[in-house]
Coordinates of C-alpha atoms and ligand atoms in Angstrom, one line a residue:
M1 CA -1.1 -13.9 -29.7
S2 CA 0.4 -16.3 -27.4
T3 CA 3.1 -14.4 -24.5
T4 CA 6.9 -14.7 -23.3
V5 CA 6.8 -13.3 -19.9
G6 CA 9.3 -12.4 -18.6
V7 CA 9.7 -12.4 -14.6
H8 CA 12.5 -9.4 -13.5
G9 CA 15.0 -10.2 -11.3
S10 CA 13.4 -7.3 -8.9
V11 CA 10.6 -8.9 -7.2
G12 CA 12.6 -10.7 -5.3
E13 CA 11.9 -7.8 -3.2
L14 CA 9.3 -9.0 -1.5
F15 CA 9.7 -13.0 -3.1
P16 CA 11.9 -15.1 -4.9
P17 CA 11.7 -14.3 -8.7
A18 CA 11.4 -18.3 -9.4
V19 CA 8.4 -18.8 -7.0
L20 CA 6.2 -16.9 -9.0
R21 CA 7.7 -17.6 -12.5
D22 CA 6.5 -21.6 -11.5
A23 CA 3.3 -20.0 -10.1
L24 CA 2.8 -19.0 -13.9
D25 CA 4.3 -22.0 -16.1
P26 CA 1.0 -23.8 -17.5
S27 CA 2.4 -27.4 -17.4
G28 CA 0.9 -27.9 -13.9
E29 CA -2.3 -30.3 -14.9
G30 CA -5.0 -29.0 -13.9
D31 CA -4.2 -25.7 -15.9
D32 CA -6.5 -23.7 -18.2
P33 CA -5.9 -25.0 -22.3
A34 CA -6.4 -21.2 -23.0
Y35 CA -3.8 -20.6 -20.2
K36 CA -1.3 -22.7 -22.0
R37 CA -1.8 -21.5 -25.8
A38 CA -1.8 -18.5 -24.6
L39 CA 2.0 -18.3 -22.9
S40 CA 4.6 -19.3 -24.4
D41 CA 7.2 -19.3 -22.5
V42 CA 7.6 -17.5 -19.0
R43 CA 11.9 -16.7 -17.5
V44 CA 13.5 -14.8 -14.6
V45 CA 15.4 -11.7 -16.7
E46 CA 18.0 -10.3 -14.1
T47 CA 19.9 -7.6 -16.7
A48 CA 18.3 -5.7 -19.7
D49 CA 20.5 -8.4 -22.1
E50 CA 17.5 -10.3 -21.8
L51 CA 14.6 -9.0 -21.8
A52 CA 15.6 -9.8 -26.0
G53 CA 12.0 -11.7 -26.5
C54 CA 9.8 -10.7 -24.5
D55 CA 6.7 -9.9 -24.9
A56 CA 5.1 -9.3 -21.1
L57 CA 7.2 -8.2 -17.7
V58 CA 5.9 -8.2 -14.8
T59 CA 8.0 -6.6 -11.9
F60 CA 8.8 -4.4 -9.3
A61 CA 11.4 -1.5 -10.2
Y62 CA 11.9 0.6 -13.3
D63 CA 14.7 0.4 -15.7
D64 CA 14.2 2.7 -18.8
S65 CA 15.6 -0.5 -20.3
F66 CA 11.8 -1.5 -21.2
L67 CA 11.2 1.7 -22.5
T68 CA 13.9 1.2 -25.2
S69 CA 13.2 -3.2 -24.9
D70 CA 10.2 -6.0 -27.6
L71 CA 8.6 -5.0 -24.3
S72 CA 5.0 -4.8 -25.1
W73 CA 2.4 -4.3 -21.9
I74 CA 4.4 -4.4 -17.9
H75 CA 3.0 -5.1 -15.3
S76 CA 3.7 -3.7 -11.8
I77 CA 3.9 -5.9 -8.9
Q78 CA 2.5 -3.3 -6.7
A79 CA -0.6 -1.0 -6.8
G80 CA 1.7 1.8 -7.2
V81 CA 2.5 2.9 -9.9
D82 CA 4.1 6.7 -9.0
R83 CA 7.9 5.1 -10.3
F84 CA 7.1 5.0 -14.1
P85 CA 7.4 6.9 -16.5
F86 CA 3.1 7.7 -18.1
E87 CA 4.3 9.3 -21.3
E88 CA 7.5 7.7 -22.1
L89 CA 5.9 4.1 -21.9
E90 CA 3.0 5.7 -23.7
R91 CA 4.5 6.6 -26.0
R92 CA 6.4 3.4 -27.4
G93 CA 2.6 2.0 -26.9
I94 CA 3.6 -0.3 -23.5
S95 CA 0.4 -0.6 -21.3
L96 CA 1.1 -1.2 -18.2
T97 CA -1.0 -2.6 -16.0
N98 CA -0.8 -2.7 -11.6
S99 CA -2.0 -4.7 -8.7
T100 CA -4.6 -3.4 -6.8
G101 CA -7.4 -5.3 -5.7
I102 CA -4.8 -7.9 -4.4
H103 CA -3.9 -6.1 -0.2
G104 CA -7.0 -5.1 1.0
D105 CA -7.1 -8.3 3.9
A106 CA -2.9 -7.5 3.7
V107 CA -3.3 -3.3 4.3
G108 CA -6.3 -3.7 6.7
E109 CA -4.8 -5.7 9.2
T110 CA -1.8 -4.1 9.6
V111 CA -4.2 -1.1 9.9
A112 CA -7.3 -2.5 12.8
G113 CA -3.2 -3.5 14.7
Y114 CA -2.1 0.1 13.9
M115 CA -5.3 1.1 15.7
L116 CA -4.9 -1.3 18.8
E117 CA -1.6 -1.5 19.4
F118 CA -2.0 2.8 19.9
A119 CA -5.7 2.2 22.1
R120 CA -4.1 -1.5 24.1
R121 CA -0.5 0.4 24.6
L122 CA 1.0 -3.0 23.5
H123 CA 4.1 -1.1 21.5
R124 CA 4.7 1.1 25.2
H125 CA 4.5 -2.5 27.0
R126 CA 6.9 -4.3 24.0
D127 CA 9.3 -0.3 24.6
R128 CA 9.3 -1.7 27.9
E129 CA 10.3 -5.5 27.8
P130 CA 14.3 -5.2 27.6
R131 CA 14.2 -2.8 30.3
R132 CA 12.0 -5.1 32.5
E133 CA 9.6 -3.2 33.3
W134 CA 6.0 -4.1 35.4
R135 CA 4.4 -1.6 34.7
Y136 CA 0.4 -0.8 34.5
P137 CA -0.7 2.2 31.8
D138 CA -1.6 5.8 33.9
W139 CA -5.5 5.7 34.3
D140 CA -6.6 7.4 31.4
E141 CA -4.5 6.4 29.3
A142 CA -5.4 3.1 27.6
F143 CA -9.3 2.8 25.2
T144 CA -10.6 1.0 23.6
L145 CA -11.8 1.2 19.4
S146 CA -15.0 0.7 20.9
G147 CA -16.5 4.2 19.9
E148 CA -13.9 5.5 18.7
S149 CA -14.2 7.1 16.1
V150 CA -12.3 6.8 12.1
C151 CA -11.3 8.2 8.7
V152 CA -10.4 5.9 5.9
V153 CA -9.2 8.9 2.6
G154 CA -8.8 7.0 -0.4
L155 CA -12.0 4.0 -0.9
G156 CA -10.2 2.0 -2.7
T157 CA -8.2 -2.1 -2.7
L158 CA -6.4 -0.2 0.7
G159 CA -9.1 1.6 2.5
R160 CA -12.3 -0.3 1.7
G161 CA -10.3 -2.8 4.2
I162 CA -9.4 -0.9 6.7
A163 CA -13.1 -0.1 6.8
A164 CA -14.9 -3.1 7.1
R165 CA -12.5 -3.9 10.2
A166 CA -12.2 -0.4 11.9
D167 CA -16.6 -1.0 11.5
A168 CA -15.2 -4.5 12.9
L169 CA -14.1 -2.9 15.6
G170 CA -17.2 -1.4 16.2
A171 CA -15.9 2.2 15.7
D172 CA -17.5 5.1 14.0
V173 CA -16.2 5.7 9.8
V174 CA -16.0 8.3 7.6
G175 CA -14.1 8.5 5.3
V176 CA -13.0 10.4 1.5
R177 CA -13.1 9.5 -2.2
R178 CA -13.3 12.1 -5.0
T179 CA -16.5 9.9 -6.3
P180 CA -18.8 10.6 -3.3
T181 CA -20.9 7.3 -3.5
P182 CA -21.9 5.3 -0.8
V183 CA -18.9 2.2 0.8
E184 CA -19.8 -0.2 2.5
H185 CA -18.2 0.2 5.7
V186 CA -18.7 4.0 6.1
R187 CA -21.3 6.1 7.6
T188 CA -20.4 8.9 5.5
V189 CA -18.5 9.7 2.3
H190 CA -16.9 13.1 1.8
T191 CA -14.7 14.4 -0.9
P192 CA -11.1 16.8 -1.3
D193 CA -12.6 19.7 -0.6
G194 CA -14.8 18.8 1.9
I195 CA -11.3 16.3 3.8
H196 CA -11.0 18.8 7.7
D197 CA -14.4 18.0 8.1
A198 CA -13.8 14.7 7.6
V199 CA -10.9 14.0 9.5
A200 CA -11.9 17.4 12.1
D201 CA -13.4 13.8 14.9
A202 CA -11.5 11.6 13.4
R203 CA -9.6 9.7 17.3
F204 CA -7.8 7.6 14.1
V205 CA -7.0 9.1 10.5
A206 CA -6.1 6.1 8.3
V207 CA -4.9 7.7 4.4
A208 CA -4.7 5.0 1.9
T209 CA -4.9 7.7 -1.9
P210 CA -2.4 7.0 -4.4
L211 CA 0.5 8.8 -4.6
T212 CA -0.7 11.4 -7.3
D213 CA -0.3 15.0 -8.5
R214 CA -3.8 15.6 -6.7
T215 CA -3.0 13.8 -3.5
R216 CA 0.8 15.6 -3.8
G217 CA 0.8 17.2 -0.4
L218 CA -2.9 16.1 0.7
V219 CA -1.6 15.9 4.5
G220 CA 0.3 18.7 5.2
A221 CA -0.3 21.0 8.0
D222 CA -3.5 23.2 7.2
E223 CA -5.2 19.1 7.9
L224 CA -3.3 17.9 10.4
A225 CA -3.8 21.0 11.8
A226 CA -8.0 19.9 11.5
M227 CA -7.4 16.8 13.1
R228 CA -7.7 16.4 16.8
E229 CA -4.7 16.8 19.3
D230 CA -5.4 12.8 21.2
A231 CA -5.8 11.9 17.2
Y232 CA -2.7 9.9 15.3
L233 CA -2.5 9.3 11.5
L234 CA -1.7 6.5 10.4
N235 CA -0.1 6.0 6.2
V236 CA 0.0 3.1 4.5
S237 CA -0.1 4.7 1.3
R238 CA 3.1 7.0 -0.4
G239 CA 5.2 8.8 1.6
G240 CA 5.0 12.2 -0.5
V241 CA 1.0 12.2 0.1
V242 CA 1.8 13.4 4.3
D243 CA 4.2 15.8 4.7
D244 CA 6.4 14.2 6.6
A245 CA 8.2 17.8 7.1
A246 CA 4.8 19.4 8.9
L247 CA 3.9 15.4 10.5
L248 CA 7.0 15.7 12.4
D249 CA 6.3 19.3 14.3
A250 CA 3.0 18.0 14.8
L251 CA 4.0 15.1 16.7
R252 CA 6.8 17.4 18.2
D253 CA 4.3 20.1 19.0
G254 CA 1.9 18.0 20.4
G255 CA -0.5 18.3 17.2
L256 CA -1.1 14.7 17.1
A257 CA -1.2 11.9 19.3
G258 CA 1.1 9.6 17.3
A259 CA 1.8 8.1 14.0
A260 CA 1.6 4.5 12.2
L261 CA 4.2 5.4 9.3
D262 CA 4.8 2.6 6.8
V263 CA 5.8 5.0 3.7
F264 CA 8.0 8.0 3.5
E265 CA 9.0 10.9 1.7
T266 CA 12.8 8.3 1.9
E267 CA 13.3 5.3 1.5
P268 CA 14.4 3.3 3.5
L269 CA 13.9 5.5 6.4
P270 CA 17.5 7.4 6.8
E271 CA 19.1 6.5 9.6
G272 CA 19.1 9.8 10.6
S273 CA 15.6 10.6 10.5
P274 CA 13.6 11.7 14.1
F275 CA 10.4 9.4 13.2
W276 CA 12.8 6.3 15.0
D277 CA 13.2 8.2 17.7
M278 CA 9.8 9.4 18.3
E279 CA 7.9 6.6 21.4
N280 CA 4.3 7.8 19.4
V281 CA 5.6 6.5 16.0
I282 CA 5.3 2.8 14.9
V283 CA 7.4 2.7 12.0
T284 CA 6.9 -0.3 9.9
S285 CA 9.5 -0.5 6.2
H286 CA 6.8 -0.5 4.0
A287 CA 5.7 -3.7 5.0
A288 CA 2.3 -3.4 5.6
A289 CA 0.9 -5.8 2.3
A290 CA 4.4 -8.0 3.3
N291 CA 2.3 -11.2 3.0
R292 CA 3.3 -15.0 1.9
D293 CA 1.1 -15.8 -0.2
Y294 CA 1.5 -12.5 -2.6
Y295 CA 3.0 -14.2 -5.0
R296 CA 0.0 -16.6 -5.8
R297 CA -2.1 -12.8 -5.6
V298 CA -0.8 -11.8 -8.6
A299 CA 0.0 -14.6 -10.3
A300 CA -3.2 -14.6 -10.8
L301 CA -3.7 -11.3 -11.6
V302 CA -0.9 -12.3 -14.4
R303 CA -2.7 -15.3 -15.2
E304 CA -5.8 -13.8 -16.8
N305 CA -4.0 -11.0 -18.8
V306 CA -2.1 -13.2 -20.6
R307 CA -5.7 -14.8 -21.0
R308 CA -7.1 -11.7 -21.7
L309 CA -4.9 -10.0 -24.4
A310 CA -4.6 -14.2 -26.3
A311 CA -8.6 -13.6 -26.2
G312 CA -8.5 -9.8 -27.5
E313 CA -9.7 -8.8 -25.0
P314 CA -9.1 -5.5 -22.5
L315 CA -6.4 -5.7 -20.3
A316 CA -7.3 -6.1 -16.0
N317 CA -6.1 -3.6 -14.0
R318 CA -4.6 -1.4 -17.0
V319 CA -3.8 1.9 -16.0
L320 CA -2.3 3.0 -19.7
Ligands
NDP1 P1 -7.4 1.9 -5.4 O1 -7.2 2.7 -6.9 O2 -8.7 0.7 -5.7 O3 -8.1 3.2 -4.5 C1 -7.5 4.4 -4.4 C2 -8.3 5.1 -4.2 O4 -7.9 6.6 -3.8 C3 -10.1 5.2 -4.7 O5 -10.8 5.0 -4.0 C4 -10.3 7.1 -5.0 O6 -11.6 7.3 -5.3 C5 -9.4 7.3 -3.9 N1 -8.3 8.8 -4.9 C6 -8.0 8.6 -5.3 N2 -8.0 10.1 -5.4 C7 -7.8 10.4 -5.0 C8 -8.3 12.3 -3.9 N3 -8.0 13.2 -5.0 N4 -8.3 12.4 -2.5 C9 -9.6 11.1 -1.6 N5 -9.1 10.2 -2.3 C10 -8.7 10.0 -3.6 O7 -6.0 1.7 -4.4 P2 -5.4 1.0 -3.6 O8 -6.4 0.8 -2.5 O9 -5.0 -0.2 -4.1 O10 -4.5 1.6 -3.6 C11 -3.7 2.7 -2.8 C12 -2.6 3.5 -3.1 O11 -1.6 2.5 -1.7 C13 -1.4 2.9 -4.2 O12 -1.4 3.3 -4.9 C14 -0.5 2.3 -3.5 O13 0.0 3.8 -4.0 C15 -1.0 2.5 -1.6 N6 -0.1 1.2 -1.6 C16 0.8 0.4 -0.1 C17 0.9 0.0 0.1 C18 1.5 -1.2 0.8 O14 1.9 -1.6 1.7 N7 2.2 -0.1 2.5 C19 -0.5 -1.5 -0.4 C20 -1.0 -1.3 -1.9 C21 -0.7 -0.4 -1.8 P3 -12.1 7.5 -6.6 O15 -11.6 7.2 -7.6 O16 -13.1 7.4 -6.0 O17 -11.0 9.2 -5.7
7N6_2 C1 4.8 -4.7 -1.1 C2 4.2 -2.7 -1.2 C3 1.6 -1.3 -4.0 O1 2.1 -0.2 -3.9 O2 3.5 -0.6 -1.9 C4 2.4 -1.7 -2.1 O3 0.8 -2.2 -3.5 C5 3.3 -3.1 -2.0 C6 4.3 -5.3 0.1

């Protein structure tokens, strides 16, 4: 079997579609002959009509037109697949794969950056630059990560990338996942029913789970109340895993020291959101994973699955 792959125009949110198309093109000298045989064609798809003839689609966004096409396989260039209608896809026999596995270093570095920014007060210095204000931090304001505690909720690709960097920076790391087996760089692994104990001692709580029926609201008013008042919440998972209203209350009432937020219940974050104006909140634009090699990593996943499809092997990163 050989596959015609469409690259959906929506990948343009992260990189030019033609760059991914070229990275999937098998005409290069060094390309694996098995991959060359497995791929019939690769083309950029901008409209629903252009889906005709594609067996597979690599996409950022979901669109209902995918359901009425000839697609048998959709690859999400995100790890998160909460925007896809699972039941509809299953009913139509369309396989779904995701891009978990490619974000550990980028998101791990972003979260290390958030922690360093808060500990070393870098955000406050940057805030003062427009006013040309030369100021030493209050004597007890700045701290070091060495010896601090970090709790990572969700210990997959993102969580492990965060845990490894927190450990390297000298922090004591605990974590939460459903399967309580040991994870490298994590001293104690808790299950979700022990989340209050897991967050209680942490100076930083980093949230890195998928958004599912079980994780929606996983970090709400009770979990925020269980955290230290000098703790920082770092959310790189999905809006909806953290209850934004409860988080705002905790930040306003002094229940938390601050937050770094990459993801929100409504994106883009509305102009009127109070998060924008809070001195102790760092907002990043769902960009924790952004990096110039993103398309290469997606291409490697898609190439492998095109090969597997032709070889009759199970797809890697299969969700449905
Ligand atoms: P993985 O599948 O590799 O890891 C998910 C982890 O979450 C696993 O350790 C899983 O562990 C754990 N988990 C699942 N359910 C629960 C639960 N109820 N309580 C605690 N832990 C749970 O995914 P990734 O690390 O690649 O990505 C995770 C999510 O992060 C994505 O789904 C996406 O939404 C988001 N993401 C955001 C990015 C950004 O740019 N901000 C970039 C990439 C991903 P176990 O199976 O043992 O429970
Ligand atoms: C791209 C973000 C994911 O789920 O949301 C992320 O993989 C991707 C910069």
